[in-house]
mmCIF file of C-alpha atoms in Angstrom:
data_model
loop_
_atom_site.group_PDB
_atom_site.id
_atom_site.type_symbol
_atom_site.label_atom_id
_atom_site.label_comp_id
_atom_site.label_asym_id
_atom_site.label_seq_id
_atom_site.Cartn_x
_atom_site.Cartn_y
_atom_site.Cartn_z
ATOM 1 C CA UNK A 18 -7.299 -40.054 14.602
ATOM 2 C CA UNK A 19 -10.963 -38.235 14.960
ATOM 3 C CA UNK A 20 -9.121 -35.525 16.689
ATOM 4 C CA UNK A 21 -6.704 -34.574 14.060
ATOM 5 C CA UNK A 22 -9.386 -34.929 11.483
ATOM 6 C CA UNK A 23 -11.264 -32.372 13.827
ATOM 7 C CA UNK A 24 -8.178 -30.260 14.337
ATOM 8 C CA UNK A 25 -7.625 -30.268 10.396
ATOM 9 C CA UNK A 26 -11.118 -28.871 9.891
ATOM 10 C CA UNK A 27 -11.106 -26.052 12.261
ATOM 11 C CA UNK A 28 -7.598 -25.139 10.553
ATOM 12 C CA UNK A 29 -9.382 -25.407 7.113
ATOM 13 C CA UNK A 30 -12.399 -23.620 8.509
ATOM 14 C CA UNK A 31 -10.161 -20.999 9.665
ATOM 15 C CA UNK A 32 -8.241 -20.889 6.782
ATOM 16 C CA UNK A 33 -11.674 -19.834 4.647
ATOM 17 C CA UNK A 34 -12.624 -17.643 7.022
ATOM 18 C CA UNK A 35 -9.204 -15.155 6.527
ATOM 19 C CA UNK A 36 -9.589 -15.847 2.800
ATOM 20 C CA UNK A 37 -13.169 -13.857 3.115
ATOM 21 C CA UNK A 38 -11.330 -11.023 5.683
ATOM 22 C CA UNK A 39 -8.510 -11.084 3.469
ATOM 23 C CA UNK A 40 -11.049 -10.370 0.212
ATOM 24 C CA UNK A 41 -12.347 -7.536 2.359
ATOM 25 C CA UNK A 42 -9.271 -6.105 3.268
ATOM 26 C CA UNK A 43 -7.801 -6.010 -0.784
ATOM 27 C CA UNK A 44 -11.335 -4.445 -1.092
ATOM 28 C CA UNK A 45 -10.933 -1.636 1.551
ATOM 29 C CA UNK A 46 -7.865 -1.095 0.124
ATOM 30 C CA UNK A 47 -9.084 -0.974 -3.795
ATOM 31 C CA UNK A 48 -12.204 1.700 -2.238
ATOM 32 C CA UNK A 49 -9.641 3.758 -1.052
ATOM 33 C CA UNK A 50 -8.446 5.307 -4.344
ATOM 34 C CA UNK A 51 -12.412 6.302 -4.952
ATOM 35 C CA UNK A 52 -12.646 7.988 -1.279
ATOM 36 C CA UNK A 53 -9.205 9.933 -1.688
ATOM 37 C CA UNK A 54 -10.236 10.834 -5.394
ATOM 38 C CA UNK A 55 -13.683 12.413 -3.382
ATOM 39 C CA UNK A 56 -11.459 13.970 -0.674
ATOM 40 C CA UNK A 57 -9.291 15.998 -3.485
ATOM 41 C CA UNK A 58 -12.821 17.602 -3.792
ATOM 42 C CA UNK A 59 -13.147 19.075 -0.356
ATOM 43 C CA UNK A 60 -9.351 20.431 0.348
ATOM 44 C CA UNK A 61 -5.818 20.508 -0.391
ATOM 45 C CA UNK A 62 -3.394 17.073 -0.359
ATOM 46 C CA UNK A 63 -1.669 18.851 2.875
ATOM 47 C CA UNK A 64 -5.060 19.174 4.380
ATOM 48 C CA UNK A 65 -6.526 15.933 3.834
ATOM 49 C CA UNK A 66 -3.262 13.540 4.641
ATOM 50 C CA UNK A 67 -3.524 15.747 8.178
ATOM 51 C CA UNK A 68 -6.982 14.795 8.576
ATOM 52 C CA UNK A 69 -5.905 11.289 7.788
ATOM 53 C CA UNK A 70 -2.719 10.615 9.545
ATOM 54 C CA UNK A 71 -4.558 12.218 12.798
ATOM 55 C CA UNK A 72 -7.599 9.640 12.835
ATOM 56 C CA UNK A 73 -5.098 6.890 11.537
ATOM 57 C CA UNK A 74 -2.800 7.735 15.052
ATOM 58 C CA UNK A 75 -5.788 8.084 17.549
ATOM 59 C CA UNK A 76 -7.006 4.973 16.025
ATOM 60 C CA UNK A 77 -3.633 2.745 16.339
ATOM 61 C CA UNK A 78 -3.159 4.144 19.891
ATOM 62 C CA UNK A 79 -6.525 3.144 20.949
ATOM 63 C CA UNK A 80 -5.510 -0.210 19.866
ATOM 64 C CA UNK A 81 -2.096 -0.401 21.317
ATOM 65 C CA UNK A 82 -3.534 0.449 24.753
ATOM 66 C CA UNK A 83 -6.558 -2.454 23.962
ATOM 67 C CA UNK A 84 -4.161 -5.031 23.365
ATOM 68 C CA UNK A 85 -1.421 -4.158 25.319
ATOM 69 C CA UNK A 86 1.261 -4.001 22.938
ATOM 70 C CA UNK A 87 4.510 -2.733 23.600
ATOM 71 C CA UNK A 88 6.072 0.420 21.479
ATOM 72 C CA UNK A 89 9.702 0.056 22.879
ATOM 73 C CA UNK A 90 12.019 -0.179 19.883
ATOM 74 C CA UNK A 91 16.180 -0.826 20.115
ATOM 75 C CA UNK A 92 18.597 2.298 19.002
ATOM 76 C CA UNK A 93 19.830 0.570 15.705
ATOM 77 C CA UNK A 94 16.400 0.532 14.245
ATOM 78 C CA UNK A 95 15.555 4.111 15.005
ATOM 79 C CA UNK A 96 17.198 5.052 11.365
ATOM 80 C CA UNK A 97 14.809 3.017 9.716
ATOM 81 C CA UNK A 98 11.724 4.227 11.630
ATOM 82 C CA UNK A 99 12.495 8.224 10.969
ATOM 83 C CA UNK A 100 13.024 7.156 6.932
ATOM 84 C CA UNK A 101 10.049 4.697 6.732
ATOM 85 C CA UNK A 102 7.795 7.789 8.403
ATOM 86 C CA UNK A 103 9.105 10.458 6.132
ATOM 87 C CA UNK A 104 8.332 7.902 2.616
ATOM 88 C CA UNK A 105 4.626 7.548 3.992
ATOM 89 C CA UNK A 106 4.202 11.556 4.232
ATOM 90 C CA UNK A 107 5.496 11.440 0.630
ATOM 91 C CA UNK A 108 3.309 8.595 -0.167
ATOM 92 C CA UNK A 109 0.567 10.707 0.625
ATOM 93 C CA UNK A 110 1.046 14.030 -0.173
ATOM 94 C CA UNK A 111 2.088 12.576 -3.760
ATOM 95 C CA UNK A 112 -1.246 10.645 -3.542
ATOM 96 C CA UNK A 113 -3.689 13.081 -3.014
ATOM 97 C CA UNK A 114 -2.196 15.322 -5.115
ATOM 98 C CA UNK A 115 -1.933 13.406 -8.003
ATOM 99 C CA UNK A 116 -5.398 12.611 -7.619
ATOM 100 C CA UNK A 117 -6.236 16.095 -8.337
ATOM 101 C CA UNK A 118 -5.723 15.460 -11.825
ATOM 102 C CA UNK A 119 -6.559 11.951 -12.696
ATOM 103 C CA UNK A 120 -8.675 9.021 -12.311
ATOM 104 C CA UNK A 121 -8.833 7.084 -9.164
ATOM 105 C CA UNK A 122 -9.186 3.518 -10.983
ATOM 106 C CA UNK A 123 -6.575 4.153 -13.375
ATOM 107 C CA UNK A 124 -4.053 6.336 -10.412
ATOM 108 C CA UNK A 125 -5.176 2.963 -8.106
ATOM 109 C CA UNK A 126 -4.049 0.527 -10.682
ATOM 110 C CA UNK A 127 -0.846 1.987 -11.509
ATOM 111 C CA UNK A 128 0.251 2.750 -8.531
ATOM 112 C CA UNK A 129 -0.552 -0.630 -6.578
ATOM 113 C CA UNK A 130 0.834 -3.137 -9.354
ATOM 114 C CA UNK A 131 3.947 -0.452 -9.984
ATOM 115 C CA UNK A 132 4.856 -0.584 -6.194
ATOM 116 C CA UNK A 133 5.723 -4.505 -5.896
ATOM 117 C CA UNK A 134 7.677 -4.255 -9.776
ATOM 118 C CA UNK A 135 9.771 -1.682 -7.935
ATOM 119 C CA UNK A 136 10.535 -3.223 -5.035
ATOM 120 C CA UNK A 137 11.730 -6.359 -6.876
ATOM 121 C CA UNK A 138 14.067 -4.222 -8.441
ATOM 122 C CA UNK A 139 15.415 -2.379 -5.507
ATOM 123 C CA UNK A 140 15.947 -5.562 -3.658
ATOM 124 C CA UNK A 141 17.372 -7.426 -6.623
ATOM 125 C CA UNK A 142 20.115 -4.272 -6.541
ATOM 126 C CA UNK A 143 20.491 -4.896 -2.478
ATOM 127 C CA UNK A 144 21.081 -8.249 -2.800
ATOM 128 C CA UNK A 145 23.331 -7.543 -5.776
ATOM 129 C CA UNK A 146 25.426 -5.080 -3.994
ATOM 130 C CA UNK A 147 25.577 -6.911 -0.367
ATOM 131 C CA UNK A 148 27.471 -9.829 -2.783
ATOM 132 C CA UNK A 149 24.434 -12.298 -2.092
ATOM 133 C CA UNK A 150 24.000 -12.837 -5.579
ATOM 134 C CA UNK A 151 25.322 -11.507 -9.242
ATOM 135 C CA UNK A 152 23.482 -9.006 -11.150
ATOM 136 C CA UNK A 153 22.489 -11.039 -13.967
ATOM 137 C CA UNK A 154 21.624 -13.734 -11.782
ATOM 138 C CA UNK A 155 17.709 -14.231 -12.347
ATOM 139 C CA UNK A 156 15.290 -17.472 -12.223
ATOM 140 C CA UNK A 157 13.654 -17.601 -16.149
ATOM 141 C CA UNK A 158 10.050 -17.134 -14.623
ATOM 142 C CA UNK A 159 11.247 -13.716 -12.785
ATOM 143 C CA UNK A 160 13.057 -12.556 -15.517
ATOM 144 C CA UNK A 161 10.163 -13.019 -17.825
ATOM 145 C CA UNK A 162 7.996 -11.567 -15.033
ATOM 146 C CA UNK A 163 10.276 -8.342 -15.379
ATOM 147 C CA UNK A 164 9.963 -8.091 -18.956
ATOM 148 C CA UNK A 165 5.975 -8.346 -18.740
ATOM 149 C CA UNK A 166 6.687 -5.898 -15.983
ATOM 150 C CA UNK A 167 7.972 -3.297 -18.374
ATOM 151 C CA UNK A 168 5.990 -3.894 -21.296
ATOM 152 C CA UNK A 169 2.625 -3.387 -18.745
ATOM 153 C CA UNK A 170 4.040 -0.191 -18.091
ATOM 154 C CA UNK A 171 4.030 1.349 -20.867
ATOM 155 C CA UNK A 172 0.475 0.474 -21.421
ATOM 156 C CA UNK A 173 -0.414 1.827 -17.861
ATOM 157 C CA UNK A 174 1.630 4.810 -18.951
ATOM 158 C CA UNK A 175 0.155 5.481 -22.260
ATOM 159 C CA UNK A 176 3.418 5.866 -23.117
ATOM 160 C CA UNK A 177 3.882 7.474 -27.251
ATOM 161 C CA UNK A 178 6.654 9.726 -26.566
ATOM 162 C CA UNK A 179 9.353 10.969 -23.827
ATOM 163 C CA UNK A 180 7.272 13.936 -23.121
ATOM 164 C CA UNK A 181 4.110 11.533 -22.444
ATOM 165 C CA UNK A 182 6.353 9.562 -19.622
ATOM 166 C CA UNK A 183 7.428 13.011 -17.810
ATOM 167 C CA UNK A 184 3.567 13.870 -17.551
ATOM 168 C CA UNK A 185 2.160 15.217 -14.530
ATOM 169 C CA UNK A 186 -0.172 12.301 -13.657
ATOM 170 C CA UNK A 187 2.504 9.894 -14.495
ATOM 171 C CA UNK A 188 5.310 11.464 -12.512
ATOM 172 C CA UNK A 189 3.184 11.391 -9.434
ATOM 173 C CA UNK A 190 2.283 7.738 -9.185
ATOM 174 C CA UNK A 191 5.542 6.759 -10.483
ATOM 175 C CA UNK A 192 7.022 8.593 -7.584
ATOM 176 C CA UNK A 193 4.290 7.546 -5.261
ATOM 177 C CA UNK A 194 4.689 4.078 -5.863
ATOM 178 C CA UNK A 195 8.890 4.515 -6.152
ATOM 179 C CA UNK A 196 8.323 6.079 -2.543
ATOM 180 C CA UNK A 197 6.327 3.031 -1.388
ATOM 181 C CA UNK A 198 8.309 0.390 -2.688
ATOM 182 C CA UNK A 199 11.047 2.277 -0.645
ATOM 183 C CA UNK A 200 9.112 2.266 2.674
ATOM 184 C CA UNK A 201 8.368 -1.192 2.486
ATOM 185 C CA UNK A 202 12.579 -2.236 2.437
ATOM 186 C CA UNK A 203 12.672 -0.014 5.149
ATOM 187 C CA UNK A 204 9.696 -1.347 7.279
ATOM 188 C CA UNK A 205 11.236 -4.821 6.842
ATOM 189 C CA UNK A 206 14.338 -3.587 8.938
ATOM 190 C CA UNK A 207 12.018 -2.787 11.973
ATOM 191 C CA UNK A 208 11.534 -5.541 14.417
ATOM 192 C CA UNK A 209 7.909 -4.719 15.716
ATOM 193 C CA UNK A 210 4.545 -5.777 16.255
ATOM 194 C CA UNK A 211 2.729 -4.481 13.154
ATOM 195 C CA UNK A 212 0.371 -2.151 15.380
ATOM 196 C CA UNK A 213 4.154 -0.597 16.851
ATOM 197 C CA UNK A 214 5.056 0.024 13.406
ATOM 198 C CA UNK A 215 2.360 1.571 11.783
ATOM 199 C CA UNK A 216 2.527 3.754 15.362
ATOM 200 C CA UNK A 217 5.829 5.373 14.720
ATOM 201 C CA UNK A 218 5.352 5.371 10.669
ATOM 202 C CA UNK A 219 2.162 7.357 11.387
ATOM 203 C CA UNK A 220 3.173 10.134 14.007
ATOM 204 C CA UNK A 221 5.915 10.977 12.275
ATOM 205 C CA UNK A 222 3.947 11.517 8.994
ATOM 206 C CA UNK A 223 1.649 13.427 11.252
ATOM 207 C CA UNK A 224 4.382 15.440 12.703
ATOM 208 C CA UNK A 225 5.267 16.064 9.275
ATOM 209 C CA UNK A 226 2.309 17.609 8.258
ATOM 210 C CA UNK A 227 1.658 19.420 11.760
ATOM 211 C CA UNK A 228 2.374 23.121 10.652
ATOM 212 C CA UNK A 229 -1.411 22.238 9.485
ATOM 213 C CA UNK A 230 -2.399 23.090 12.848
ATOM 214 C CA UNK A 231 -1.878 26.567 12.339
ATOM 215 C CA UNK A 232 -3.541 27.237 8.858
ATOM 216 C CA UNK A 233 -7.522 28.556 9.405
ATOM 217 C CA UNK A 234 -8.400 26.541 5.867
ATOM 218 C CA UNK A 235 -7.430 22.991 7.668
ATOM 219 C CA UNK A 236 -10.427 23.430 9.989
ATOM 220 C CA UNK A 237 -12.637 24.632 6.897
ATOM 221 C CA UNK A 238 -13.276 20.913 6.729
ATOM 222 C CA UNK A 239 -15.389 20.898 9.720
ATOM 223 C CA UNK A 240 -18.348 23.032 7.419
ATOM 224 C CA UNK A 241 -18.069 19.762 4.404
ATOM 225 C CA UNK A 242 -21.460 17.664 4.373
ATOM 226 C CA UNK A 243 -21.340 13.608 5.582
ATOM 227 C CA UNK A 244 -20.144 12.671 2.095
ATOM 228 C CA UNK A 245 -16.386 14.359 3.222
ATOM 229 C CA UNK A 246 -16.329 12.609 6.730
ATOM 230 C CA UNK A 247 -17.833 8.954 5.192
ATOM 231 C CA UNK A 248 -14.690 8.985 3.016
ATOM 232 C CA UNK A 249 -12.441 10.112 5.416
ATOM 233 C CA UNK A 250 -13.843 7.597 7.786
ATOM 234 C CA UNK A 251 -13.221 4.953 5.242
ATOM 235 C CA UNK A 252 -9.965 6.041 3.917
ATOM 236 C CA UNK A 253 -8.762 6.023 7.637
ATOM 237 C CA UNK A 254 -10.328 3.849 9.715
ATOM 238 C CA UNK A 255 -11.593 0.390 7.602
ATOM 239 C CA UNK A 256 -8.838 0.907 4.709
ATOM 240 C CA UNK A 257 -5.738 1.947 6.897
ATOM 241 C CA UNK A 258 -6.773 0.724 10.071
ATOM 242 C CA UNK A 259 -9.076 -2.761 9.348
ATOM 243 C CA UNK A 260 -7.483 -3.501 6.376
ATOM 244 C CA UNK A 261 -4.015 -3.752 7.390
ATOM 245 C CA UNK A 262 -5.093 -4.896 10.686
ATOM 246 C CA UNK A 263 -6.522 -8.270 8.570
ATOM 247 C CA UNK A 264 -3.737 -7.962 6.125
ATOM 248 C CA UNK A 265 -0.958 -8.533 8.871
ATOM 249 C CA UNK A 266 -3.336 -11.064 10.908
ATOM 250 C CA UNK A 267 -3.446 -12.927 7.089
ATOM 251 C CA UNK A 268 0.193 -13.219 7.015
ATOM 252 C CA UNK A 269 0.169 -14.661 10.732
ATOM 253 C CA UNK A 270 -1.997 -17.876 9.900
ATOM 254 C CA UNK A 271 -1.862 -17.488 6.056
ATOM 255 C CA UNK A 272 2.180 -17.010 5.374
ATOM 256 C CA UNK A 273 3.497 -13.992 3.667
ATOM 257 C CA UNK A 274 3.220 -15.753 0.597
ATOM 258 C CA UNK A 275 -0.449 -16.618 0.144
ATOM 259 C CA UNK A 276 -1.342 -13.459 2.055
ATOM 260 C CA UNK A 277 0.847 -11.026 -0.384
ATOM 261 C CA UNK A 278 -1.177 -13.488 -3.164
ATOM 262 C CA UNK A 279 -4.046 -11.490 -2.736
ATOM 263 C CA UNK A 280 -2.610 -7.859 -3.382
ATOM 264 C CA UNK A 281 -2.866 -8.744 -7.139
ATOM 265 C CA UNK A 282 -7.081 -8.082 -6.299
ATOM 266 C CA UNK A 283 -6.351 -4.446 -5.136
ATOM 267 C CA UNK A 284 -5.965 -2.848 -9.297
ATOM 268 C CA UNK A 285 -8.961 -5.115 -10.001
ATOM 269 C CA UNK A 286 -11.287 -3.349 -7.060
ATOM 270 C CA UNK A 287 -9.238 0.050 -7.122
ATOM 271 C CA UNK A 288 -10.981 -0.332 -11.219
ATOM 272 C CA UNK A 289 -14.332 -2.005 -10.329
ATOM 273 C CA UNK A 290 -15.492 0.299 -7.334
ATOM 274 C CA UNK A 291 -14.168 3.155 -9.406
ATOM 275 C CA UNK A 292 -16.844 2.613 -12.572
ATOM 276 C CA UNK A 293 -19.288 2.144 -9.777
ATOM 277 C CA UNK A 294 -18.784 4.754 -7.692
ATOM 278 C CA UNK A 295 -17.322 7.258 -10.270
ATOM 279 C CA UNK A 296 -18.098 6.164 -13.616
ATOM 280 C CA UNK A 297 -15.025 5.978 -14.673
ATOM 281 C CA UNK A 298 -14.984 3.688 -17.422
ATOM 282 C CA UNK A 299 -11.118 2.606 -17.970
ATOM 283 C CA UNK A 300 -9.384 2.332 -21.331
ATOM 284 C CA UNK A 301 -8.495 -0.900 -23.365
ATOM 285 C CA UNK A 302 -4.665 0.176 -22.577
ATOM 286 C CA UNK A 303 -5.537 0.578 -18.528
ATOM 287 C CA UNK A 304 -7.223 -3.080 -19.014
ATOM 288 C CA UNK A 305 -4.355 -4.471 -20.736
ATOM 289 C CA UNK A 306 -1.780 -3.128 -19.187
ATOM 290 C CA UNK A 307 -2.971 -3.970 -15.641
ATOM 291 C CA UNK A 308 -3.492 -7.625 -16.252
ATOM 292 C CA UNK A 309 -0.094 -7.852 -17.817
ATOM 293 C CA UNK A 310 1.236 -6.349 -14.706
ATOM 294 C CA UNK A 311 -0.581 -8.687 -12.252
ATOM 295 C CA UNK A 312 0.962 -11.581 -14.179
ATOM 296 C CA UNK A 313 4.287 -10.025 -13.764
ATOM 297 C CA UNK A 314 3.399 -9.307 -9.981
ATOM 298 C CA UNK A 315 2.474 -12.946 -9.600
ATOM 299 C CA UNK A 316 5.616 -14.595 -11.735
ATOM 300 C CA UNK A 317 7.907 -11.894 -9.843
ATOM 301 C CA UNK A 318 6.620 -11.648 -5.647
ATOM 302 C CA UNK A 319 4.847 -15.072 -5.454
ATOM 303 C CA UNK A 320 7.026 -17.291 -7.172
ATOM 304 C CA UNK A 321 10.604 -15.322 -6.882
ATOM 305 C CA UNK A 322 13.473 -17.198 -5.055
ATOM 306 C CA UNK A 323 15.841 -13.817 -4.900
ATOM 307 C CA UNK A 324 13.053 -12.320 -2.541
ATOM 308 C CA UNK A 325 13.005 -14.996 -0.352
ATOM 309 C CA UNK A 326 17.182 -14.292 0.821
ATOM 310 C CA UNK A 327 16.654 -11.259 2.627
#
C-alpha cells in the first residue's frame, strides 16, 4: 500500500513537472512570432527560413546521433514525408513574409487558433469521404464549436467587406495556417520517432530553400549585430527545437489530449510577449475574436469525438 501511494506521488510529481515544461514550451512557441517579426528586419523571408531550417537540421541531427534514434522510414510513407516537407517551406516562407507587413501578436494569434479550426474541417471532410461518418454528422458541442469558430474569424479578420478578407495580411496567415493544418494530416501518416520526423520535414524545407547558397545577400547576415542572431537562436533552437522536443515528450506521459490542451496558451503569449517586447497593443476585435476562437479550439480538438476515429 505505502508503495503505490509512493508510486502515485512521483507520477503526480512528474505530472507537475511537464505541466511547467509544457508552459514553457507554449511560451517558446508564443515568443516566436516576436523574434520572426525582428528577423523580417534584417533580410528577406527566403533568407531568414534558410538561416532557420539550417540551425533547425544541424540541431535535430546532433540529437539523433545523441540518442541514437533511427531515421529508416518504409516506401509507403515516403509520399507523405516529400508533401509534409514541402507545406513547412510554405509555412515559412508565408510566415516571414507576412510578417513584413503586420503585427506579430495579432499574425501569432490568427494564425495559431486558425490552424486547429482548419484541420477539424479537413479531417471532418476525410472522414466524410473515406465513408466513416456522414457529412452532417456532428456532436452539438463541436458543431457549436464550429460556429464560434467562424464568427471568431471574422473578428480576427476585421472582416467589413469582401475586399477586407482578400487583404494581403489576411491572405498570408490564412494560407499559412491552411498550409499547416495540411502538414499536420500529413505528419500523422508517418510512423516515426518525432526527432525522425522533424529530420526529413526539415531537410527537405532546407533543400527547398538551398538555391540560397548561391545568393551574396544570404551571407549579408553575418555583418547584423547580436539582436539578429539572439532571435534566430530563439526562433530555432528553444522554439523549434526545445519546444517541440517538450511538446512531443508532453504527449508521451501527458496524452495527446491534455498535451494539445495547452496550445490554446500559444495566441495568449504570441499577444502578451508581443506588447512587451513590441508594444503592440492589440485591438478590442483581436481580443475578442481570439478568445472566441480558443473556446471553439477547446469545444472542437479537446472535446471532439470525430477526431478521435482516425
Amino acid at each position: 500500500m505505502l508503495l503505490n501511494l509512493e508510486q502515485s506521488l512521483m507520477s503526480a510529481s512528474k505530472e507537475k513537472i511537464f505541466f511547467v515544461f509544457m508552459l514553457i514550451a507554449m511560451m517558446f512557441w508564443g515568443g516566436s512570432w516576436v523574434s520572426s517579426k525582428v528577423l523580417t528586419l534584417y533580410a528577406s523571408a527566403y533568407i531568414i527560413a534558410f538561416w532557420r531550417f539550417l540551425i533547425v537540421f544541424i540541431g535535430v541531427v546532433i540529437l539523433l546521433f545523441v540518442f541514437k534514434i533511427s531515421i529508416r522510414f518504409e516506401k509507403r510513407i515516403f509520399k507523405f514525408i516529400l508533401l509534409a516537407g514541402l507545406c513547412n517551406a510554405i509555412y515559412s516562407f508565408l510566415l516571414f513574409a507576412g510578417l513584413n507587413q503586420a503585427d506579430a501578436g495579432k499574425s501569432g494569434v490568427l494564425t495559431t487558433t486558425m490552424t486547429p479550426i482548419f484541420a477539424y474541417i479537413l479531417t471532418h471532410m476525410y472522414l466524410c469521404f473515406k465513408g466513416k461518418i456522414h457529412f452532417l454528422e456532428l456532436p452539438k458541442n463541436e458543431l457549436f464549436g464550429l460556429i464560434l469558430a467562424l464568427i471568431s474569424g471574422a473578428f480576427l479578420l476585421e472582416i467589413q467587406s469582401f475586399s477586407t478578407l482578400l487583404n494581403p495580411f489576411n491572405v498570408f496567415f490564412l494560407l499559412a495556417a491552411f498550409d499547416w493544418a495540411v502538414m499536420s494530416l500529413f505528419t500523422q501518416k508517418i510512423n516515426l520517432h518525432p526527432l525522425a520526423i522533424n529530420f526529413y520535414v526539415t531537410l527537405l524545407a532546407l533543400l527547398c530553400f538551398s538555391p540560397c547558397f548561391f545568393l551574396q545577400e544570404t551571407y549579408s547576415v553575418f555583418n547584423a549585430d547580436w539582436i539578429f542572431w539572439l532571435n534566430l537562436g530563439f526562433l530555432a533552437i528553444l522554439s523549434t527545437i526545445v519546444g517541440t522536443g517538450i511538446y512531443y515528450l508532453g504527449i508521451q506521459y501527458l496524452g495527446a489530449f491534455r498535451a494539445n490542451s495547452f496550445l490554446l496558451l500559444v495566441p495568449l503569449f504570441a499577444l502578451l510577449i508581443s506588447y512587451v517586447f513590441l508594444d503592440e497593443i492589440p485591438s478590442l476585435k483581436t481580443i475578442f475574436g481570439s478568445v472566441l476562437a480558443i473556446f471553439a479550439i477547446y469545444l472542437i480538438n479537446i472535446y471532439g469525438k470525430n477526431l478521435r476515429k482516425i
